[in-house]
mmCIF file with all atom_site columns, C-alpha atoms in Angstrom:
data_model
loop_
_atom_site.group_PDB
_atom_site.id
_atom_site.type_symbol
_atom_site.label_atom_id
_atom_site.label_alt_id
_atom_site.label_comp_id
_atom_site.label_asym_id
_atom_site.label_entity_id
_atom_site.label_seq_id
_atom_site.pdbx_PDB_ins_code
_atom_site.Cartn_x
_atom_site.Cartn_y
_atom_site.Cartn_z
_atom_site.occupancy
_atom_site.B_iso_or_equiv
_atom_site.pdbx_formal_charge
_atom_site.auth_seq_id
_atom_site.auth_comp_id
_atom_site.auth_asym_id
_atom_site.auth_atom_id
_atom_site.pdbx_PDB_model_num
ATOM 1   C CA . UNK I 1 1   ? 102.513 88.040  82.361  1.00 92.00 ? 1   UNK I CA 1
ATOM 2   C CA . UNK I 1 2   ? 106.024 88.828  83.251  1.00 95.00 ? 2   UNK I CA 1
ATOM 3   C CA . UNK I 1 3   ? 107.800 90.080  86.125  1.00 96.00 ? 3   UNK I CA 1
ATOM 4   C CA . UNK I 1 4   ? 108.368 93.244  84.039  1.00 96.00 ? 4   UNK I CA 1
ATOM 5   C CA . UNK I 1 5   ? 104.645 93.693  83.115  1.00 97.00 ? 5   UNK I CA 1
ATOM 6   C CA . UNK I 1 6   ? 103.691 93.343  86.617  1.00 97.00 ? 6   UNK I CA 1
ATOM 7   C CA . UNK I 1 7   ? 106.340 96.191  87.616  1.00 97.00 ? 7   UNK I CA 1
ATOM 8   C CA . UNK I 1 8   ? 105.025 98.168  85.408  1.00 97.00 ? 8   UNK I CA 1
ATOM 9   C CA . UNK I 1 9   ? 101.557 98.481  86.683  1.00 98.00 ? 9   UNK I CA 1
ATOM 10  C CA . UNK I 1 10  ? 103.066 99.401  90.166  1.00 98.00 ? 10  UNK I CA 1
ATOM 11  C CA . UNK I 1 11  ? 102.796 103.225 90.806  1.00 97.00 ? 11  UNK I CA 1
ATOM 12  C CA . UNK I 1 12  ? 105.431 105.317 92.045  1.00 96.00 ? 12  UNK I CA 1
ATOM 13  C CA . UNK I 1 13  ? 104.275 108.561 93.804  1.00 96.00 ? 13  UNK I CA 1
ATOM 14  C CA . UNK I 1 14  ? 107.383 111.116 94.466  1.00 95.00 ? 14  UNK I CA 1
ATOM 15  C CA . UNK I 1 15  ? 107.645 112.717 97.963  1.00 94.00 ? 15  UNK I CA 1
ATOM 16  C CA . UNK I 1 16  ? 105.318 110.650 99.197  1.00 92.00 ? 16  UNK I CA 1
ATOM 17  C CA . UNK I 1 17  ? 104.688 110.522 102.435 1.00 88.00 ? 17  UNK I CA 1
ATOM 18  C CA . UNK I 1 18  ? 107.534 113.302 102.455 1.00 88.00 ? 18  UNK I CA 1
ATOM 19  C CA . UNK I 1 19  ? 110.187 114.942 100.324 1.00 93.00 ? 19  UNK I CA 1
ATOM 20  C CA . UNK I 1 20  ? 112.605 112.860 98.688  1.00 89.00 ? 20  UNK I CA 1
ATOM 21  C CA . UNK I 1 21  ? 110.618 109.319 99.136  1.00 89.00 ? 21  UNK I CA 1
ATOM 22  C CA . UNK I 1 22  ? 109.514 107.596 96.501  1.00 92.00 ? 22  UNK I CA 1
ATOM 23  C CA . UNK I 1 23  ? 106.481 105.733 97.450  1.00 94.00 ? 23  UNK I CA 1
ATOM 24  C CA . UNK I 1 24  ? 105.342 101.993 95.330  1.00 96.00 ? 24  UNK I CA 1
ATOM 25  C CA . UNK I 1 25  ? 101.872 102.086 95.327  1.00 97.00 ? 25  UNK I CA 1
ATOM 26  C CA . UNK I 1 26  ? 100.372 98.736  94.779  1.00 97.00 ? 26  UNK I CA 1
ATOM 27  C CA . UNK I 1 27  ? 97.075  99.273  94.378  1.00 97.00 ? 27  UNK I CA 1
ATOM 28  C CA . UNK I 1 28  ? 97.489  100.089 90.594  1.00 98.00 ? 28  UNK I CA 1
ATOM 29  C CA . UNK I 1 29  ? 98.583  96.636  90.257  1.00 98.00 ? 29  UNK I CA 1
ATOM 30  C CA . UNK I 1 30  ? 95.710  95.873  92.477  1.00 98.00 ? 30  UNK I CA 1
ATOM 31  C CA . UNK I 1 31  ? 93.237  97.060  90.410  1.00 98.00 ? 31  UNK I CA 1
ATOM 32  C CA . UNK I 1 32  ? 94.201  95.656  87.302  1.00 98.00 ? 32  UNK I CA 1
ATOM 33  C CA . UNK I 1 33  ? 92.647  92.268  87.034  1.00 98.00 ? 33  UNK I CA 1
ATOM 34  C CA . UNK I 1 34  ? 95.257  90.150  85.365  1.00 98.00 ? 34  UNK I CA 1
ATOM 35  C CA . UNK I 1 35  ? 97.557  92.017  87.085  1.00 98.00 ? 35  UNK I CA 1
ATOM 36  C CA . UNK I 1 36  ? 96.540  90.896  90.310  1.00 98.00 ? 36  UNK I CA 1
ATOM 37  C CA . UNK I 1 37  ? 95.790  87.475  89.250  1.00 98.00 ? 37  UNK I CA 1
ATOM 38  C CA . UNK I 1 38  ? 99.194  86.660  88.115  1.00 98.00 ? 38  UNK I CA 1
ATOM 39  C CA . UNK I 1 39  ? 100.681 88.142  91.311  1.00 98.00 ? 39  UNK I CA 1
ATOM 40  C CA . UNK I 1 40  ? 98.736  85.964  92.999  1.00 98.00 ? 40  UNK I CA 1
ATOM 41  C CA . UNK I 1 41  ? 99.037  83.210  91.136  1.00 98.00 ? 41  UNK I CA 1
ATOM 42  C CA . UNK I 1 42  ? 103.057 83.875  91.714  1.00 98.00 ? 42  UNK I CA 1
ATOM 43  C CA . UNK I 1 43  ? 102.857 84.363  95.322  1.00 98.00 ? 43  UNK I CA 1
ATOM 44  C CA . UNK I 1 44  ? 101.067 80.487  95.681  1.00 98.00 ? 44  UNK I CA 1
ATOM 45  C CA . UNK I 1 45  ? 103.966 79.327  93.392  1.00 98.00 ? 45  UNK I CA 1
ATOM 46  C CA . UNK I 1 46  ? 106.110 79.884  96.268  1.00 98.00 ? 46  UNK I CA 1
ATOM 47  C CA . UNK I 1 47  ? 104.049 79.685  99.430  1.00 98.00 ? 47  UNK I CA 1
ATOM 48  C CA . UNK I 1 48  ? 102.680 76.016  98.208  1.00 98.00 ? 48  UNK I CA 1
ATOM 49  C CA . UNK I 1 49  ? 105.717 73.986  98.363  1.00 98.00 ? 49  UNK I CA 1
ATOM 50  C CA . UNK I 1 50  ? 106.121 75.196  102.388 1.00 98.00 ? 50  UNK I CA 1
ATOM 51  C CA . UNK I 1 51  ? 102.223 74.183  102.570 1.00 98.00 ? 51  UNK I CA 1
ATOM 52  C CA . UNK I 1 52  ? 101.677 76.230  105.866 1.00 98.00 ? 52  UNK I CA 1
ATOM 53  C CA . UNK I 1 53  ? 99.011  76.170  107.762 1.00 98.00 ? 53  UNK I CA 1
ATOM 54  C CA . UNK I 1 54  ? 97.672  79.904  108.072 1.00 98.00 ? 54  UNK I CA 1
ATOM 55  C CA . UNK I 1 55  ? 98.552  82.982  105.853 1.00 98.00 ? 55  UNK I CA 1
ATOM 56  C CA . UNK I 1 56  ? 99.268  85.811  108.276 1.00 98.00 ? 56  UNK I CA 1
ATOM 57  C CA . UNK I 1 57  ? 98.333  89.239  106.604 1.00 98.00 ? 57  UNK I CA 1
ATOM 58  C CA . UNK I 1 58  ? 99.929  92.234  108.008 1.00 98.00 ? 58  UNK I CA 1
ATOM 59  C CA . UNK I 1 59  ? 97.541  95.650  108.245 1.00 95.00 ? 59  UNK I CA 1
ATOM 60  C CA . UNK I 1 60  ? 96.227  96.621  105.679 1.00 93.00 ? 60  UNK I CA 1
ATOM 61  C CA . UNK I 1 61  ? 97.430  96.010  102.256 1.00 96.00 ? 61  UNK I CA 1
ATOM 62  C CA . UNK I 1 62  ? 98.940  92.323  103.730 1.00 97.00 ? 62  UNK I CA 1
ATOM 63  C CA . UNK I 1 63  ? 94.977  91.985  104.391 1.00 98.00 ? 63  UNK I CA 1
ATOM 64  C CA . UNK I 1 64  ? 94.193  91.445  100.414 1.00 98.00 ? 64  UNK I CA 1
ATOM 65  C CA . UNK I 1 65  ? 97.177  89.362  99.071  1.00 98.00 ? 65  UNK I CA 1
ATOM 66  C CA . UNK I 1 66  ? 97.067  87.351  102.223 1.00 98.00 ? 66  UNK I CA 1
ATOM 67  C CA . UNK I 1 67  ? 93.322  86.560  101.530 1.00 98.00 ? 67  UNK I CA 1
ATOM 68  C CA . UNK I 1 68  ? 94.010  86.252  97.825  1.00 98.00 ? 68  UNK I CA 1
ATOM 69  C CA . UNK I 1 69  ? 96.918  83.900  99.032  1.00 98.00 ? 69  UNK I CA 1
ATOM 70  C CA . UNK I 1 70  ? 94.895  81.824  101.426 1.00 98.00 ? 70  UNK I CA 1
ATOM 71  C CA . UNK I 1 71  ? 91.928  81.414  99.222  1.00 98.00 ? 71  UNK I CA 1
ATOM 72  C CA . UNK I 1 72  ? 94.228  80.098  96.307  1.00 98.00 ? 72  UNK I CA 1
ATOM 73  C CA . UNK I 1 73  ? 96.011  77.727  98.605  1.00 98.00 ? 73  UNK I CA 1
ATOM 74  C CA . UNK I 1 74  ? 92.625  76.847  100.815 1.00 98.00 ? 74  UNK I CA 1
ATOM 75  C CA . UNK I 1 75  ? 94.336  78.016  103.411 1.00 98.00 ? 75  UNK I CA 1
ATOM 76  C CA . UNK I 1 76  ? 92.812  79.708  106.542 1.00 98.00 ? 76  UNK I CA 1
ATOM 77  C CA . UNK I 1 77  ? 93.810  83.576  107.141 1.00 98.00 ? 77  UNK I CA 1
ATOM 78  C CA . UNK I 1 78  ? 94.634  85.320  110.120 1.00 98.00 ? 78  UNK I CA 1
ATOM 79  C CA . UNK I 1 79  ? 94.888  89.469  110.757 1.00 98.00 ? 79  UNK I CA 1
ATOM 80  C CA . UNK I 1 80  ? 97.597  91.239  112.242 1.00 98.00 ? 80  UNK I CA 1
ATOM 81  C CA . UNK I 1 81  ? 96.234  94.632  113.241 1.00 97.00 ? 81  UNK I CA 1
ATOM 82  C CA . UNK I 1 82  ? 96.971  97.890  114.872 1.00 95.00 ? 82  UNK I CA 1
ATOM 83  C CA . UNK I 1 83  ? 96.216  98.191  118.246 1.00 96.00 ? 83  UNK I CA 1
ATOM 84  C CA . UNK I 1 84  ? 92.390  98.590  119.405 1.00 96.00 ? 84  UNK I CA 1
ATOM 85  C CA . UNK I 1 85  ? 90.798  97.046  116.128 1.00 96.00 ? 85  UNK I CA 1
ATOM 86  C CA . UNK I 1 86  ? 90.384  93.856  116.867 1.00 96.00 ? 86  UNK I CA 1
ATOM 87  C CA . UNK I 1 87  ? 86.961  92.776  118.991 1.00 96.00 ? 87  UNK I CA 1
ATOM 88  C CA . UNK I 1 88  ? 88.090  90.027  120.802 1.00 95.00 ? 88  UNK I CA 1
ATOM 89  C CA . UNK I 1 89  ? 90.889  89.401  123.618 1.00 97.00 ? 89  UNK I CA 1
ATOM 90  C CA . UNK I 1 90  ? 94.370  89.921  121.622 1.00 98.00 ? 90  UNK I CA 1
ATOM 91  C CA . UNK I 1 91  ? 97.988  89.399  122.019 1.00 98.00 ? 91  UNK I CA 1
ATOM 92  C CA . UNK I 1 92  ? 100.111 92.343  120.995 1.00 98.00 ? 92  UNK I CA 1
ATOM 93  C CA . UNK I 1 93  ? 103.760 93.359  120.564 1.00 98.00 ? 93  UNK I CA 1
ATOM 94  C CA . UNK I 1 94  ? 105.395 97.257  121.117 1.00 96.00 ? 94  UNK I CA 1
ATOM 95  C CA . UNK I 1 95  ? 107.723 98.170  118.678 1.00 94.00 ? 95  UNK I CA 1
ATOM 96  C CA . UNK I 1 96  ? 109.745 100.886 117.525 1.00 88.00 ? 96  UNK I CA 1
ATOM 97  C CA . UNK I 1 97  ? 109.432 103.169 114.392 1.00 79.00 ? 97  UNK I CA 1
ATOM 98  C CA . UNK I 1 98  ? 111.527 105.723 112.735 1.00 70.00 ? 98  UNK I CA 1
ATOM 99  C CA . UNK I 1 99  ? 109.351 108.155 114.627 1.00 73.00 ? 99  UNK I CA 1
ATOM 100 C CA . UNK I 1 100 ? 108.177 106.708 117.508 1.00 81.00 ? 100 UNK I CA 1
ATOM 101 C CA . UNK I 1 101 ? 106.334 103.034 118.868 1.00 91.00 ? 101 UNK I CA 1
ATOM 102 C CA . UNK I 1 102 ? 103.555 100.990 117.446 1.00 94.00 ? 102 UNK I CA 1
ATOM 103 C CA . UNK I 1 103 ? 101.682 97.951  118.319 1.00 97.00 ? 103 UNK I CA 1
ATOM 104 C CA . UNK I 1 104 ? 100.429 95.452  116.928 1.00 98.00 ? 104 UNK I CA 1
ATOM 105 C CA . UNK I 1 105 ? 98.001  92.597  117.670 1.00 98.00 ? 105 UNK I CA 1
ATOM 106 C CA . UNK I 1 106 ? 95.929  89.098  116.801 1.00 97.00 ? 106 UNK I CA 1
ATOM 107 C CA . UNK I 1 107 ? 93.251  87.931  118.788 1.00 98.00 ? 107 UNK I CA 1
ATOM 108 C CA . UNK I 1 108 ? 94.232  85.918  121.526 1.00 97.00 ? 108 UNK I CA 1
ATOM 109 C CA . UNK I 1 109 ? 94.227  81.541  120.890 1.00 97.00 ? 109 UNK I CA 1
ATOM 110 C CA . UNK I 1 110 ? 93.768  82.345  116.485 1.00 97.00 ? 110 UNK I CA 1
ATOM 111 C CA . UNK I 1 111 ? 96.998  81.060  116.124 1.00 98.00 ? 111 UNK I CA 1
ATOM 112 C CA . UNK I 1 112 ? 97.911  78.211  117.872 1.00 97.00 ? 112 UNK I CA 1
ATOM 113 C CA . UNK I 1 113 ? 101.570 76.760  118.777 1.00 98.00 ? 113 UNK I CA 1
ATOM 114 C CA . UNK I 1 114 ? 103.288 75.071  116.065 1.00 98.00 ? 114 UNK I CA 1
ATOM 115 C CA . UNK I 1 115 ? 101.117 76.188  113.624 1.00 98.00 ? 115 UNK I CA 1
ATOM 116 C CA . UNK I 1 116 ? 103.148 76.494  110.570 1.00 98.00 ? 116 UNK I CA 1
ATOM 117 C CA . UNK I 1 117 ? 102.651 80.475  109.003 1.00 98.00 ? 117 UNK I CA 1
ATOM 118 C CA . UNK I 1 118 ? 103.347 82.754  105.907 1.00 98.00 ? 118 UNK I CA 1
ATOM 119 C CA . UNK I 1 119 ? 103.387 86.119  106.954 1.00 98.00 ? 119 UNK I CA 1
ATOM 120 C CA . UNK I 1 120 ? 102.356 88.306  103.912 1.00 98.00 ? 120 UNK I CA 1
ATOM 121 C CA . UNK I 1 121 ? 102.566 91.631  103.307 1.00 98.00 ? 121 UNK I CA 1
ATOM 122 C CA . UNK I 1 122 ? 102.438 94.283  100.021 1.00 98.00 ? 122 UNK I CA 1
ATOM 123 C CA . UNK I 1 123 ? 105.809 95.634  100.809 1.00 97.00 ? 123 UNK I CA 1
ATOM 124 C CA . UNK I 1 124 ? 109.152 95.017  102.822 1.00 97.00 ? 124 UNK I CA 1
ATOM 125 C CA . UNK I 1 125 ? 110.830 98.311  103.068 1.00 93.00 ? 125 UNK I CA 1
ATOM 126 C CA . UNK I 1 126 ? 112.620 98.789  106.655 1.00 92.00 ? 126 UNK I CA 1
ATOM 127 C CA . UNK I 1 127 ? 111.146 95.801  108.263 1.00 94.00 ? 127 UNK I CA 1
ATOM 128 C CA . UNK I 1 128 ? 110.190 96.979  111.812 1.00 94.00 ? 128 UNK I CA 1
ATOM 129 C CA . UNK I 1 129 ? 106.191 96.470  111.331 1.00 96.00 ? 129 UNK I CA 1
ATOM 130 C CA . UNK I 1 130 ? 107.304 92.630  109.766 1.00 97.00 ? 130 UNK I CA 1
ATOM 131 C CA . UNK I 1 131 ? 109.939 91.868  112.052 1.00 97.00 ? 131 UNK I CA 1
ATOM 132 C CA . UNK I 1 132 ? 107.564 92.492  114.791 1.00 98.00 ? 132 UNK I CA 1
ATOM 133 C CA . UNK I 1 133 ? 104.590 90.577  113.427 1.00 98.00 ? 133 UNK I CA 1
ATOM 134 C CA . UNK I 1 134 ? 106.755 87.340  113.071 1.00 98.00 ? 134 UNK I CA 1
ATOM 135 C CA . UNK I 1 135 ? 107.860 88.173  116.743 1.00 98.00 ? 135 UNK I CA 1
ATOM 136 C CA . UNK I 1 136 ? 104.138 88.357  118.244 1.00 98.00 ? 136 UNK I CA 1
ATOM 137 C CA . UNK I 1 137 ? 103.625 84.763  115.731 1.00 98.00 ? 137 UNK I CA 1
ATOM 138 C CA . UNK I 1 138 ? 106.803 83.496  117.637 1.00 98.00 ? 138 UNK I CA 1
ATOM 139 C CA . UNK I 1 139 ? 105.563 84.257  120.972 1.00 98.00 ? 139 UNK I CA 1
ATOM 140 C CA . UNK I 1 140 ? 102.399 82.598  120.586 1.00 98.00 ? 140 UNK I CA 1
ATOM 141 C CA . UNK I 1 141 ? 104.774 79.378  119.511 1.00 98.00 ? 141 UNK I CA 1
ATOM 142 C CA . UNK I 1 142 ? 103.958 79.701  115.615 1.00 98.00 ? 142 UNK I CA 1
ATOM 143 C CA . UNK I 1 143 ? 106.448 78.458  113.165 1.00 98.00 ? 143 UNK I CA 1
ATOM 144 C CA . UNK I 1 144 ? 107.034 81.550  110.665 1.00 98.00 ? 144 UNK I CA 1
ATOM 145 C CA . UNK I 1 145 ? 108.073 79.679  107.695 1.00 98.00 ? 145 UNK I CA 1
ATOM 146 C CA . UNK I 1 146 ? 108.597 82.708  105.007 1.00 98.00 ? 146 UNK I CA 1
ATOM 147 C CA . UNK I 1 147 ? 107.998 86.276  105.091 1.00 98.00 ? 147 UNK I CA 1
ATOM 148 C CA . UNK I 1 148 ? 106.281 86.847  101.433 1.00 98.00 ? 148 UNK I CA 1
ATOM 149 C CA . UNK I 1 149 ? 106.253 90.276  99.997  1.00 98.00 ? 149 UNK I CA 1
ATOM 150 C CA . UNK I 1 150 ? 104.781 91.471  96.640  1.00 98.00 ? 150 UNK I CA 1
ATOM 151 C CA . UNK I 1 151 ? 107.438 94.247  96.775  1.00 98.00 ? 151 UNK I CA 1
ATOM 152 C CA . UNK I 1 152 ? 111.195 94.577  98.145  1.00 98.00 ? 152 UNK I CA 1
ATOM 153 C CA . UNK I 1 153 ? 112.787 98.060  98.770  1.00 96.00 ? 153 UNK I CA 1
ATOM 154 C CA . UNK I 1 154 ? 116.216 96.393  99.263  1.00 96.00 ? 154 UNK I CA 1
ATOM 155 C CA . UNK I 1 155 ? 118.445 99.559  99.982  1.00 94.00 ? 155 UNK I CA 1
ATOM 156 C CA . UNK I 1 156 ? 116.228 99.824  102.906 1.00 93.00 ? 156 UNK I CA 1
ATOM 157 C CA . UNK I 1 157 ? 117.399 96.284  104.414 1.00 95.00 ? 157 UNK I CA 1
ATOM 158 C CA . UNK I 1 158 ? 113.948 94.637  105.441 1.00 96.00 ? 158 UNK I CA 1
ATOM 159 C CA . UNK I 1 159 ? 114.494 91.527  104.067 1.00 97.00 ? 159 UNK I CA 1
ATOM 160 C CA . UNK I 1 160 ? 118.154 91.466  105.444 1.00 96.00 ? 160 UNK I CA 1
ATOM 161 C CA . UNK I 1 161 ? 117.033 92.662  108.927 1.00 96.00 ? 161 UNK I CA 1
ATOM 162 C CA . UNK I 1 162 ? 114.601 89.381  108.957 1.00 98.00 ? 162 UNK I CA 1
ATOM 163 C CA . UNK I 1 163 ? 116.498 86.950  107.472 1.00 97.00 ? 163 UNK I CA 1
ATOM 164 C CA . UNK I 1 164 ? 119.211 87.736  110.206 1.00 97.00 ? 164 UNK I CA 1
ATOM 165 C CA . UNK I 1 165 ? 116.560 87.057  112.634 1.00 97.00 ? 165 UNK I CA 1
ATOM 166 C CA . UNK I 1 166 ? 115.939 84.176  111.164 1.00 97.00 ? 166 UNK I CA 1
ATOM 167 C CA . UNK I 1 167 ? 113.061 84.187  109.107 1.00 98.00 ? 167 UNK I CA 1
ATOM 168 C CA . UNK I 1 168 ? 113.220 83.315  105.241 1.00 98.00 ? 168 UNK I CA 1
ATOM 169 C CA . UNK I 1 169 ? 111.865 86.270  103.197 1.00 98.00 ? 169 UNK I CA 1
ATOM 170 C CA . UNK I 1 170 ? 111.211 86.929  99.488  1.00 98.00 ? 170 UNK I CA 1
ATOM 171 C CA . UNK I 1 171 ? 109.813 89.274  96.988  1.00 98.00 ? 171 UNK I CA 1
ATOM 172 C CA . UNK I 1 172 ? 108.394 88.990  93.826  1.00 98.00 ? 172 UNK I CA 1
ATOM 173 C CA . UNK I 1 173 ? 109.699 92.495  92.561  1.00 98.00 ? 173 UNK I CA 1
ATOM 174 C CA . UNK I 1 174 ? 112.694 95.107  93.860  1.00 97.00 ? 174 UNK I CA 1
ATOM 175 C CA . UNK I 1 175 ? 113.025 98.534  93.693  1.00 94.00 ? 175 UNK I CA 1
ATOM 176 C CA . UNK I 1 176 ? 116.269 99.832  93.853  1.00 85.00 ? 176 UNK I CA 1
ATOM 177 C CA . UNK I 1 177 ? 117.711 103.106 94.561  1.00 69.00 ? 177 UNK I CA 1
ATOM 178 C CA . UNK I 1 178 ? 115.813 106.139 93.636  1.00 56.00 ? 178 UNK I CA 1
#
């Protein structure tokens, strides 16, 4: 299946959340069984060669490719959540968003230094929610080796904002303009 095909089964939603914004919903890709096979089976053609440790899935779409991802590389998986949903003792990390703060968290020890990490996520649009994940995983002394998303809004500058913070990002498929 091509890059193309896989585009295709993406669903855009217009003035979603809001006027003018044009949201990519994966979940159409999701739920088409090929589909989601091949994007899986493209997102372990990149993440294997780094052969990390953990795959880091950001709330709550990051959740099932970075399962998917971690099962097809035998990899364990670790959850980065929004504040008060994990049971345990976490870790957490304030940041801001175009309309106010958020936090985020991992339970406290899951993620231990110099553990080597792919952070994976559905979609890098303006890269506050990943930027701050790979901080918390850099705080607890984790090596973020790539920042993998299925999708890449690049007019919005995510992947530019965390590559010049250092972390190595990619996308399987971009969306530009509109």
């Amino acid at each position: 299946m091509s890059i193309d095909s896989l585009t295709a089964l993406i669903r855009t939603i217009p003035d979603f959340p809001r006027p003018g914004i044009q949201f990519r919903d994966v979940t159409t890709l999701l739920a088409d069984g090929p589909g989601f096979a091949e994007l899986v089976a493209r997102l372990a053609s990149v993440a294997r060669p780094l052969d990390p440790d953990l795959i880091v899935g950001i709330e709550a779409r990051g959740f099932i490719l970075g399962a998917a991802l971690a099962t097809v590389l035998g990899k364990g998986f670790v959850p980065v959540r929004k504040a008060g949903k994990l049971p345990g003792k976490t870790v957490g990390i304030d940041y801001v968003l175009e309309y106010g703060t958020d936090r985020l968290e991992l339970h406290e020890g899951q993620v231990p230094p110099d553990t080597r990490v792919i952070l994976v996520d559905d979609l890098i649009a303006t890269g506050g929610t990943a930027l701050a994940a790979a901080q918390l995983l850099r705080e607890q002394g984790a090596i973020v080796l790539m920042a993998l998303f299925a999708v890449d809004l690049p007019d919005l500058g995510g992947k530019a904002l965390l590559e010049a913070d250092g972390v190595a990002a990619q996308a399987l498929i971009a969306f530009e303009g509109d």
